[in-house]
mmCIF file of C-alpha atoms in Angstrom:
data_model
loop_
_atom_site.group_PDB
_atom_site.id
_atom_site.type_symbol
_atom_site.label_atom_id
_atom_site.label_comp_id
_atom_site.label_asym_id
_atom_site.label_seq_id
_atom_site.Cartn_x
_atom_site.Cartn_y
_atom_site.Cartn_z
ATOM 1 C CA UNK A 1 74.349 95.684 -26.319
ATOM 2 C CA UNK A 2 72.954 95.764 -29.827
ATOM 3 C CA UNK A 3 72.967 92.273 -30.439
ATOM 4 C CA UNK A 4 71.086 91.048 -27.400
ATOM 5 C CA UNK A 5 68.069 93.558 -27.705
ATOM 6 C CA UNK A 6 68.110 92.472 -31.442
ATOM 7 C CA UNK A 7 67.527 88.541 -30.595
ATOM 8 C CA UNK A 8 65.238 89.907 -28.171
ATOM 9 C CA UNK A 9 63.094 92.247 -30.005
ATOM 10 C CA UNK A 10 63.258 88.952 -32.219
ATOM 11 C CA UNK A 11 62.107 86.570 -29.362
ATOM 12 C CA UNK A 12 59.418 88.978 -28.446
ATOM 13 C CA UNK A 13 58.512 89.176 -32.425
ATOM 14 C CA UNK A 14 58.081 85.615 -32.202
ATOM 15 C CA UNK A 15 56.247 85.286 -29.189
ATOM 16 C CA UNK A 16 53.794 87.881 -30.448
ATOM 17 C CA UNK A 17 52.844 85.101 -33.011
ATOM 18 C CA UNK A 18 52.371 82.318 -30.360
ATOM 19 C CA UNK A 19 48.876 82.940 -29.915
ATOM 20 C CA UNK A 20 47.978 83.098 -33.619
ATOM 21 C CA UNK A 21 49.381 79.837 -33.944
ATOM 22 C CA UNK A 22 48.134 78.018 -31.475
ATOM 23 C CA UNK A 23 45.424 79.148 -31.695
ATOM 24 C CA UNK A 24 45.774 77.894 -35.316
ATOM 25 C CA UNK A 25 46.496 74.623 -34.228
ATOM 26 C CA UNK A 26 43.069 74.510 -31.717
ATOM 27 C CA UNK A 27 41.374 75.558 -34.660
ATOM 28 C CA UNK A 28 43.087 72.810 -37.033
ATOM 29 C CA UNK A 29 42.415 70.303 -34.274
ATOM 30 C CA UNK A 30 38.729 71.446 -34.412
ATOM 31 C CA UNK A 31 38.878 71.955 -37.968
ATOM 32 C CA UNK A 32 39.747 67.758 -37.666
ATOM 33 C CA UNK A 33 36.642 66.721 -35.693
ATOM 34 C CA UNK A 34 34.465 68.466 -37.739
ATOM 35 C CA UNK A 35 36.018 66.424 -40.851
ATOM 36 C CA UNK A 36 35.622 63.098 -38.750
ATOM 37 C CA UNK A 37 32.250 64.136 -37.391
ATOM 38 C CA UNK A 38 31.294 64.531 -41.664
ATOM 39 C CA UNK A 39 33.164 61.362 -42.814
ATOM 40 C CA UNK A 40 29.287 59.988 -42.719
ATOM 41 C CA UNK A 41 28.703 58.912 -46.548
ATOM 42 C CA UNK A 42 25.192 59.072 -47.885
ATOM 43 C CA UNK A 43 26.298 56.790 -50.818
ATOM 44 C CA UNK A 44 27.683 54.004 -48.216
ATOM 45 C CA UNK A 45 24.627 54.690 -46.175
ATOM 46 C CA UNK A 46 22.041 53.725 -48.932
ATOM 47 C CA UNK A 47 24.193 50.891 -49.873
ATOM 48 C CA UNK A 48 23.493 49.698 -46.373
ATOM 49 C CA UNK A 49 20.025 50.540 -46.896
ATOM 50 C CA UNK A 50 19.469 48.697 -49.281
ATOM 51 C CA UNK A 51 21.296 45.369 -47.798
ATOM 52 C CA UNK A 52 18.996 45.879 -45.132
ATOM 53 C CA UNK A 53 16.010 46.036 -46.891
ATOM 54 C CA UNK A 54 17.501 42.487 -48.926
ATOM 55 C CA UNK A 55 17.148 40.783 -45.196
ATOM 56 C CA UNK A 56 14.017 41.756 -44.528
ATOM 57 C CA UNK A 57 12.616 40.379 -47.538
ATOM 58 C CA UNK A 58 14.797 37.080 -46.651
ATOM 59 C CA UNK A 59 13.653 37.029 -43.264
ATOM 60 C CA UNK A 60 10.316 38.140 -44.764
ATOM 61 C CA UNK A 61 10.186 34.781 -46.667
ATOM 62 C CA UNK A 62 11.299 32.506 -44.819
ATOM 63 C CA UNK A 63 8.276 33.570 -42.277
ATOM 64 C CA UNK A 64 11.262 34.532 -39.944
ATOM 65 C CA UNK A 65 8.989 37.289 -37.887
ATOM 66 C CA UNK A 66 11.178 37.027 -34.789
ATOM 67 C CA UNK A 67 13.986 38.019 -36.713
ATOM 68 C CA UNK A 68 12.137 40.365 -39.032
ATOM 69 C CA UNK A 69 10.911 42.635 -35.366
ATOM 70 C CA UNK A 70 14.974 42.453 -34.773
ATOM 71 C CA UNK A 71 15.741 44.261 -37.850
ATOM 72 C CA UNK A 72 13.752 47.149 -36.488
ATOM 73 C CA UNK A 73 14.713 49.479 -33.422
ATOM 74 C CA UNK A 74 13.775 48.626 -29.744
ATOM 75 C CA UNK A 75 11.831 52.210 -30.138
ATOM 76 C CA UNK A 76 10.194 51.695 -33.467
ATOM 77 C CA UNK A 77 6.781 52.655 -34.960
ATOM 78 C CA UNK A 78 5.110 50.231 -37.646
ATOM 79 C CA UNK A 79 2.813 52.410 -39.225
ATOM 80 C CA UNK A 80 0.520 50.051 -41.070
ATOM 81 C CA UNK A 81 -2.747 51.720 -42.734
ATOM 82 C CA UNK A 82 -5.831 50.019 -41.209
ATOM 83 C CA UNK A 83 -4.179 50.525 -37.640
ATOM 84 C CA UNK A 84 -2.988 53.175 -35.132
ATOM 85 C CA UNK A 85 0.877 53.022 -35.073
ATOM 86 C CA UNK A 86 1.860 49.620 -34.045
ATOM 87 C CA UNK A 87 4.604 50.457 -31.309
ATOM 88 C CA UNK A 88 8.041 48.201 -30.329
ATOM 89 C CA UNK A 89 9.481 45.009 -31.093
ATOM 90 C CA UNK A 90 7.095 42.624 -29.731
ATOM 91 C CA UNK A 91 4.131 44.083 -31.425
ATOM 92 C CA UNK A 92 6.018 44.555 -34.247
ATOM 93 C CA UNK A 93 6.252 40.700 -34.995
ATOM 94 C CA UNK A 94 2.811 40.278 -34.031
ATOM 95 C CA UNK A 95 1.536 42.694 -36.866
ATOM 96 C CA UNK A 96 4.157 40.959 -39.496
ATOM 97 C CA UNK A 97 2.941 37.752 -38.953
ATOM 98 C CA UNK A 98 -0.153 38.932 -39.650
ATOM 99 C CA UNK A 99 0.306 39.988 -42.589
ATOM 100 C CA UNK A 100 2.081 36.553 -43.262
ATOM 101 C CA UNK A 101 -0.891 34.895 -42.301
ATOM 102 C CA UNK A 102 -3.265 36.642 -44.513
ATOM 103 C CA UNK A 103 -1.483 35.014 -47.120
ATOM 104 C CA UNK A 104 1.490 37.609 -47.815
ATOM 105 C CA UNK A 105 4.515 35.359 -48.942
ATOM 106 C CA UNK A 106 6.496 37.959 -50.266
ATOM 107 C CA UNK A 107 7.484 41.441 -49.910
ATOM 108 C CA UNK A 108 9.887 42.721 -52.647
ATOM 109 C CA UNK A 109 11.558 46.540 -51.519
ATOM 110 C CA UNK A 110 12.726 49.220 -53.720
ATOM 111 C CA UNK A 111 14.896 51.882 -52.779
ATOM 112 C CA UNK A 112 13.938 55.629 -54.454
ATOM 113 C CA UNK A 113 15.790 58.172 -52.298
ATOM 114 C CA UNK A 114 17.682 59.007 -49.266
ATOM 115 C CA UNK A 115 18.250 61.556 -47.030
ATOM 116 C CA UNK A 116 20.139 62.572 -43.758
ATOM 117 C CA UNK A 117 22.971 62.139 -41.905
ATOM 118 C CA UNK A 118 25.204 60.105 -39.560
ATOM 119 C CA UNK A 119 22.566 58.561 -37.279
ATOM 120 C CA UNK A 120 19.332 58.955 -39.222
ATOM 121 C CA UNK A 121 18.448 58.123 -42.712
ATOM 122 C CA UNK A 122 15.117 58.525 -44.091
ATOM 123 C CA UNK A 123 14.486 56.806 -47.098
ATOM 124 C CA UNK A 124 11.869 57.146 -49.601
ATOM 125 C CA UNK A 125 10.920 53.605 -51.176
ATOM 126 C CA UNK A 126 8.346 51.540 -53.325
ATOM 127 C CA UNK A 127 6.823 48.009 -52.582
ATOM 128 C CA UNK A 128 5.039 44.923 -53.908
ATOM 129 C CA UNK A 129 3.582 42.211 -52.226
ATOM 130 C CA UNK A 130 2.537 38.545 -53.284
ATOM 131 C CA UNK A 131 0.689 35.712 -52.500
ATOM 132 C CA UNK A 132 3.362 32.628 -54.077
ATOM 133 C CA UNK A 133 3.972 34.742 -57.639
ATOM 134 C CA UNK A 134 1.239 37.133 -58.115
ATOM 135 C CA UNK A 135 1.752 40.469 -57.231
ATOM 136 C CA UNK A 136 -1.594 41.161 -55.130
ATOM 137 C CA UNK A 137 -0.682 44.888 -54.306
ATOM 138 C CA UNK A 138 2.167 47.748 -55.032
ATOM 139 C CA UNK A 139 2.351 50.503 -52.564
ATOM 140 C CA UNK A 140 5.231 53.258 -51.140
ATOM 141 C CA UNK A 141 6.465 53.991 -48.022
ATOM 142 C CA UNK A 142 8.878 55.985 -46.083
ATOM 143 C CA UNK A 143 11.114 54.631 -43.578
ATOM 144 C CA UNK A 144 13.342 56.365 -40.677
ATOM 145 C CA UNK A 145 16.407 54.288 -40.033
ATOM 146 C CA UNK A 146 18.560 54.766 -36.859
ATOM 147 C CA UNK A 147 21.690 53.450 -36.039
ATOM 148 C CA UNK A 148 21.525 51.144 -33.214
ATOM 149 C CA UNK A 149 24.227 48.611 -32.254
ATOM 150 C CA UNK A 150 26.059 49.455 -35.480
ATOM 151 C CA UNK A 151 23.006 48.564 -37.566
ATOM 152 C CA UNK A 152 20.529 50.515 -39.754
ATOM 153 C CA UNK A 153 17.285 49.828 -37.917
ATOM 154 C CA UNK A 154 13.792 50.769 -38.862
ATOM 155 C CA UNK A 155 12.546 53.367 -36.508
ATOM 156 C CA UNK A 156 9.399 54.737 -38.542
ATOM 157 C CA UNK A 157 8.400 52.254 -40.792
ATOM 158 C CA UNK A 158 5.149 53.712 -43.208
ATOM 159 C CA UNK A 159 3.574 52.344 -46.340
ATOM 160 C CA UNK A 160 0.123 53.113 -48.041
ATOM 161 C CA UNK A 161 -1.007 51.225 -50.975
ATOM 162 C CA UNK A 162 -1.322 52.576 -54.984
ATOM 163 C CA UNK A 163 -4.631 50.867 -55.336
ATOM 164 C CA UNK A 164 -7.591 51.970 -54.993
ATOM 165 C CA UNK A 165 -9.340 50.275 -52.526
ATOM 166 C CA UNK A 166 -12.094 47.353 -53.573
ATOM 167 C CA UNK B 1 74.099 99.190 -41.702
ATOM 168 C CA UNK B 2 73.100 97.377 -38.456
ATOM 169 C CA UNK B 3 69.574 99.046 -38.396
ATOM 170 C CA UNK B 4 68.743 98.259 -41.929
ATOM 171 C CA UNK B 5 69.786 94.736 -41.608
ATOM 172 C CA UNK B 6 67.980 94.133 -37.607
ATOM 173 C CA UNK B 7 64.203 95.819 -39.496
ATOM 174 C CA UNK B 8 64.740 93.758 -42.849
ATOM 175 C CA UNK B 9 65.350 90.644 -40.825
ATOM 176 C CA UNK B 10 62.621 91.922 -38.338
ATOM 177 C CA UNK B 11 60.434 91.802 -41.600
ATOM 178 C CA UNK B 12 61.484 88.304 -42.683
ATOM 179 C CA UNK B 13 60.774 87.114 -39.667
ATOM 180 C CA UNK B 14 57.045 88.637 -39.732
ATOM 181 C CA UNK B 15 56.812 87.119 -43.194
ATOM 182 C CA UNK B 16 57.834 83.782 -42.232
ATOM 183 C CA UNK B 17 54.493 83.533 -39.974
ATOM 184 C CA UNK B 18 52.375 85.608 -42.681
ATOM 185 C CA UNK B 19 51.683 82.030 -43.639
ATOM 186 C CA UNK B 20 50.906 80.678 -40.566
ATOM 187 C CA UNK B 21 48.595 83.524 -40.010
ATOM 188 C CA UNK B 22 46.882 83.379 -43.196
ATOM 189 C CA UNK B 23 46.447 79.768 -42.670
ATOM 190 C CA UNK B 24 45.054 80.604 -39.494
ATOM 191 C CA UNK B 25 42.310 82.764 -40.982
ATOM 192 C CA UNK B 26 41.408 80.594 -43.579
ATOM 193 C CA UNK B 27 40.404 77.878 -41.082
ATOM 194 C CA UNK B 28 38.937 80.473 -38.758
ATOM 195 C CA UNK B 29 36.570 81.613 -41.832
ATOM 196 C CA UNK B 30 35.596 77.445 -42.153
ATOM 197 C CA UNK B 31 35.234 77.003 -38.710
ATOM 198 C CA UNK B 32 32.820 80.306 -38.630
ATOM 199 C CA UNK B 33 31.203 78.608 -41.934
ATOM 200 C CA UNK B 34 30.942 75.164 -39.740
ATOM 201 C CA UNK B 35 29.802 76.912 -36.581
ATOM 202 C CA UNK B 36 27.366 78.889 -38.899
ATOM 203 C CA UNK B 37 26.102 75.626 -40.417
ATOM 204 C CA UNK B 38 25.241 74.135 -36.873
ATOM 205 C CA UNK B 39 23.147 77.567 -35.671
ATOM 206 C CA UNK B 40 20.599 75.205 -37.071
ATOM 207 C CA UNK B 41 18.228 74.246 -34.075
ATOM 208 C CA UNK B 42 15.887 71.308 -34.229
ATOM 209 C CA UNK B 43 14.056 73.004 -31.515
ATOM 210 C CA UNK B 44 13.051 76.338 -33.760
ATOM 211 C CA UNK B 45 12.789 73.810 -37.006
ATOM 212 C CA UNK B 46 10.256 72.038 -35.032
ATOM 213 C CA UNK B 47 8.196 75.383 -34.041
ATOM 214 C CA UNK B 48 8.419 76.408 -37.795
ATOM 215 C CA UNK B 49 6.651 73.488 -38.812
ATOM 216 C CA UNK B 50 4.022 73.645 -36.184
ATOM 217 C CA UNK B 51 3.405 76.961 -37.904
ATOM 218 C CA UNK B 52 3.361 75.698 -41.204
ATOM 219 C CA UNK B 53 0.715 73.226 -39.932
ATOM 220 C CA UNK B 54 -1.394 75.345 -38.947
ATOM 221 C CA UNK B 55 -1.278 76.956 -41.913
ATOM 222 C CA UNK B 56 -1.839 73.802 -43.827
ATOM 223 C CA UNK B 57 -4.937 73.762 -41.720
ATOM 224 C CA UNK B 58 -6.175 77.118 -41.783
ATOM 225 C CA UNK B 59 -5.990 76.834 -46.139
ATOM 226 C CA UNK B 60 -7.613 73.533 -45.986
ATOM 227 C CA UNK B 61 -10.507 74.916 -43.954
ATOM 228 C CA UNK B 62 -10.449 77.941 -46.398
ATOM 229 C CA UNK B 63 -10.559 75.507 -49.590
ATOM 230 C CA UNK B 64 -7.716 77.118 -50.883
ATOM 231 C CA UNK B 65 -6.199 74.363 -52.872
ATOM 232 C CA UNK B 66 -3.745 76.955 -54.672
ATOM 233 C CA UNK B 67 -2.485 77.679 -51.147
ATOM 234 C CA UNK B 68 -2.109 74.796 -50.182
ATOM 235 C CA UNK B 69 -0.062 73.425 -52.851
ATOM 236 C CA UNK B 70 2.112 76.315 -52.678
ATOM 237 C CA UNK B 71 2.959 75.334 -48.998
ATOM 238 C CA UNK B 72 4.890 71.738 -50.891
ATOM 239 C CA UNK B 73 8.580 72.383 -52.587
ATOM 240 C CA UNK B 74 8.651 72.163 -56.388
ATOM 241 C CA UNK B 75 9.858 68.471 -56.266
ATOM 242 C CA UNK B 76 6.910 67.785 -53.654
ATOM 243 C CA UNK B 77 5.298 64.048 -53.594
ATOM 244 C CA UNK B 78 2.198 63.756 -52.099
ATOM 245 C CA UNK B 79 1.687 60.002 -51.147
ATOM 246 C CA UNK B 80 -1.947 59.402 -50.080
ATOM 247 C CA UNK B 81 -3.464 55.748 -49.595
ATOM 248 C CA UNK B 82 -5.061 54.518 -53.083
ATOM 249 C CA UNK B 83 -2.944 56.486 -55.509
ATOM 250 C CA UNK B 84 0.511 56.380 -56.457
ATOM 251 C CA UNK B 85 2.574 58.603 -55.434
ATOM 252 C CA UNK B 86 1.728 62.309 -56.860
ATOM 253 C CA UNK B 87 4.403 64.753 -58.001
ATOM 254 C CA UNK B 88 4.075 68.532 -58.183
ATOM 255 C CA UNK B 89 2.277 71.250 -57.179
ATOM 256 C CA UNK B 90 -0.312 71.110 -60.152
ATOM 257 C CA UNK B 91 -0.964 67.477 -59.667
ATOM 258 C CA UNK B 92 -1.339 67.944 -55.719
ATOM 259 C CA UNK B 93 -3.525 70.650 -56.027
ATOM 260 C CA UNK B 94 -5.624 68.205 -57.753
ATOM 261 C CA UNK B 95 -5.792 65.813 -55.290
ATOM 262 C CA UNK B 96 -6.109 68.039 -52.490
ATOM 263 C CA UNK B 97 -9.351 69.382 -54.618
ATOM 264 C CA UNK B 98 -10.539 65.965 -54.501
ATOM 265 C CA UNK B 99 -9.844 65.227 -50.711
ATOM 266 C CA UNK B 100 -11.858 68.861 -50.162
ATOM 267 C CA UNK B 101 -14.471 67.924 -52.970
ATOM 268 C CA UNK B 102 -14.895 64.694 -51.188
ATOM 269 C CA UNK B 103 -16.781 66.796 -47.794
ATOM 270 C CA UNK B 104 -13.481 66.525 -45.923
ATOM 271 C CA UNK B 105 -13.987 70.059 -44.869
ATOM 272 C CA UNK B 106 -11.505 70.233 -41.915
ATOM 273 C CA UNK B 107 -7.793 68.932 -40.869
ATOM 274 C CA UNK B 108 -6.338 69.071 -37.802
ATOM 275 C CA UNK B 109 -2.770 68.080 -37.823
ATOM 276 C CA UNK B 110 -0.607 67.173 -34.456
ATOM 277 C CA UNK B 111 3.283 67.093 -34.903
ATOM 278 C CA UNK B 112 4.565 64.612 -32.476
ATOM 279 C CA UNK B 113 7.753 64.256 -33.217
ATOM 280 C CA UNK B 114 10.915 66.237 -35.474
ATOM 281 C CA UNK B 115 14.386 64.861 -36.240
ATOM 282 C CA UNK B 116 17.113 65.734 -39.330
ATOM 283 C CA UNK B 117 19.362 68.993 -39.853
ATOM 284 C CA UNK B 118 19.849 71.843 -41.982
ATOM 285 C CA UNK B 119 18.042 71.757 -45.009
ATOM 286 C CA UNK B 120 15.758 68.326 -44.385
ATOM 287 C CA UNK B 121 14.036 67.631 -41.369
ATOM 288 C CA UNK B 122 11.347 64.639 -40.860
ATOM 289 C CA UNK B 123 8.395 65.159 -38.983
ATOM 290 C CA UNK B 124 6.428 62.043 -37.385
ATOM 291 C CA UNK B 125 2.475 63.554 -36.553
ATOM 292 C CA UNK B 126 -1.428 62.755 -36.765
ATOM 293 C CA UNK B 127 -4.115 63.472 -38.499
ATOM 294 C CA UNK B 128 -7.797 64.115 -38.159
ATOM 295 C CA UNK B 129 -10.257 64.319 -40.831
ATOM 296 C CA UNK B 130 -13.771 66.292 -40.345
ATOM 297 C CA UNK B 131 -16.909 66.771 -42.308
ATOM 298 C CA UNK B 132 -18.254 69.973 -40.645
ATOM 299 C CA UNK B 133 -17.834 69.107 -37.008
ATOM 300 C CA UNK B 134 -17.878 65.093 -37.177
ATOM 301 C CA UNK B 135 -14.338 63.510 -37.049
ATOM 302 C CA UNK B 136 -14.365 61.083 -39.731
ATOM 303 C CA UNK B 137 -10.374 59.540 -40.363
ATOM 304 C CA UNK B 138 -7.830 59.350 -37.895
ATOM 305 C CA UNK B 139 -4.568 58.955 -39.538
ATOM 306 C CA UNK B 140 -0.899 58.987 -38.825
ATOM 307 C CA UNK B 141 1.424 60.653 -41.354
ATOM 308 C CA UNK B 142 5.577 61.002 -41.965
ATOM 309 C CA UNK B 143 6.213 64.095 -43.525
ATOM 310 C CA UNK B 144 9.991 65.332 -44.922
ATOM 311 C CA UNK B 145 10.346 69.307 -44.589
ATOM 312 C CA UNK B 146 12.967 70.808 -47.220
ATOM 313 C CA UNK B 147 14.105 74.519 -46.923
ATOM 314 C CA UNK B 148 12.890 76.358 -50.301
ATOM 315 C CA UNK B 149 12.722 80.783 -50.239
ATOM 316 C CA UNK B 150 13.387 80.447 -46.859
ATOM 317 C CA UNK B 151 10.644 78.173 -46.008
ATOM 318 C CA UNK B 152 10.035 74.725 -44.574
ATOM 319 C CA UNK B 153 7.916 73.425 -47.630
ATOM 320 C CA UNK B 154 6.438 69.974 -47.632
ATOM 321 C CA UNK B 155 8.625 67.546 -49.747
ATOM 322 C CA UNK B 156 7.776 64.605 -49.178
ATOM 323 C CA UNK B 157 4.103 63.863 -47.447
ATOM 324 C CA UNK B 158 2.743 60.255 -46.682
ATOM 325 C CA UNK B 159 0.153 59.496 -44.329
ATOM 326 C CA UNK B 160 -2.673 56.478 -43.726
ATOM 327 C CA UNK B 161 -5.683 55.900 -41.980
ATOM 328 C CA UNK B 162 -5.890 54.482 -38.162
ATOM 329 C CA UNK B 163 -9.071 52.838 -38.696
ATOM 330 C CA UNK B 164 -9.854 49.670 -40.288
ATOM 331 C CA UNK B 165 -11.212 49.422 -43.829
ATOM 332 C CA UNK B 166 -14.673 49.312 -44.021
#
C-alpha cells in the first residue's frame, strides 16, 4: 500500500500547485493585454503627426478647405485668436477659408514635441504663414489629435502669434 | 530507504514548480506595478487642477509673480499672443509681471475640459481678464499639466483672446 499513497501524496502535491499556476497563466494572459494595450509608439505616432500636418499644408495650398475641415475631428475646436472657439467641421472650413481669403497662401508646420498615448496626442508645434513667398507672420500652437477612423485628427487646434501686434 | 527516497522525490517535485511559482510572483509584482500605474484617475487629476487654478488665481490677484511662477514645472513654456514662446520660471515671472504691471489685476480661469494619463494631462479652459472689477479679455487657453514634487505644475500654457483685435 506504500506505493499508491506515494503517487498520491504526489498527485495531491501536484494539485496543490494547480492554482498557482493557473493562476499564473490568468496573470500571463493579463500580463499579454497589458503589453498589447502599450504596443502604442510615441515615435510612430509623431511620425504620423507630422504626415498629417504635410496634408494640411497641401490641402492648405491648394485652397482645398473642404478637405482641410476633414482632416480635423467631427468634435473639434479651432481655437483661432480674434474669435471664441470656432466649433465642428462645417465652421471649421468656414474660418480656414477665411484666412485663405485674407490673403494666406501658405501655412508651413513644425513639429516641437509630443506627448500622450494610444488615442490622444498633444503636440507642441511652431508656424509661419505667407502671402505667395513672404513670410507675413510666425506663431506656435498646440494641437490635441484623436484617433478617429484610424486617422490622427485635430481635436483642439490653438495658435497665437510671436509678433507683437501693429 | 523507501521514506528517504518518497520525501527527496516529494522535494523534487516541489522544486520542479519553484519555477513556476517564482514566475508566478514575478508577474504578480508587474501586474501590481501595472494595476498601480492605472490607480491614476482623470476624474481626481481633473479636481487637482481646478485647485491649482484657483490658486493660479488667488496669486495673480495677490501680485505674487514669484508664486506664480513657481506653480509652472522647471521646463515650463509660457506661450502668450505677441511673444514667442517663453521658457522658465525666471523668464515667466517676467512676463507675468508685465501682464500684472499692465492693470490686469484679476484672472478668473474655467477648466472645461481634462484628458491624458499619468504624468501629463491636457486641460482645455477659459479665461477672463479684469482691471479691478471690469472684465476686459475673454480668452480660451490649452494648458499641459506635468507631475513635478508631487504636483500638477503648468508645463506647457497657451492661451488667446476671444475678441477681435482692436
Amino acid at each position: 500500500m506504500k506505493k499508491p499513497t506515494f503517487f498520491l501524496t504526489q498527485i495531491a502535491m501536484a494539485l496543490l500547485f494547480v492554482p498557482f499556476v493557473l493562476g499564473c497563466n490568468e496573470k500571463a494572459e493579463e500580463t499579454t493585454e497589458t503589453a498589447s494595450a502599450s504596443t502604442f509608439n510615441l515615435t510612430t505616432a509623431k511620425a504620423e503627426i507630422v504626415d498629417a500636418n504635410k496634408e494640411f499644408a497641401t490641402l492648405f495650398a491648394a485652397r482645398d478647405s473642404v478637405g482641410l475641415a476633414n482632416l480635423y475631428s467631427q468634435d473639434a475646436k479651432f481655437m483661432m485668436n480674434g474669435s471664441p472657439a470656432i466649433s465642428g467641421r462645417n465652421n471649421i472650413q468656414s474660418a480656414l477659408s477665411g484666412i485663405m481669403n485674407s490673403g494666406i497662401s501658405r501655412v508651413d508646420l513644425i513639429t516641437i514635441d509630443v506627448w500622450g498615448s494610444e488615442g490622444l496626442v498633444t503636440e507642441e508645434g511652431e508656424l509661419s504663414l505667407f502671402v505667395g513667398d513672404q513670410e507675413v507672420d510666425k506663431g506656435k500652437y498646440i494641437v490635441l489629435w484623436k484617433k478617429e477612423d484610424g486617422k490622427w485628427r485635430l481635436f483642439r487646434d490653438i495658435f497665437n502669434s510671436n509678433l507683437s501686434p501693429k
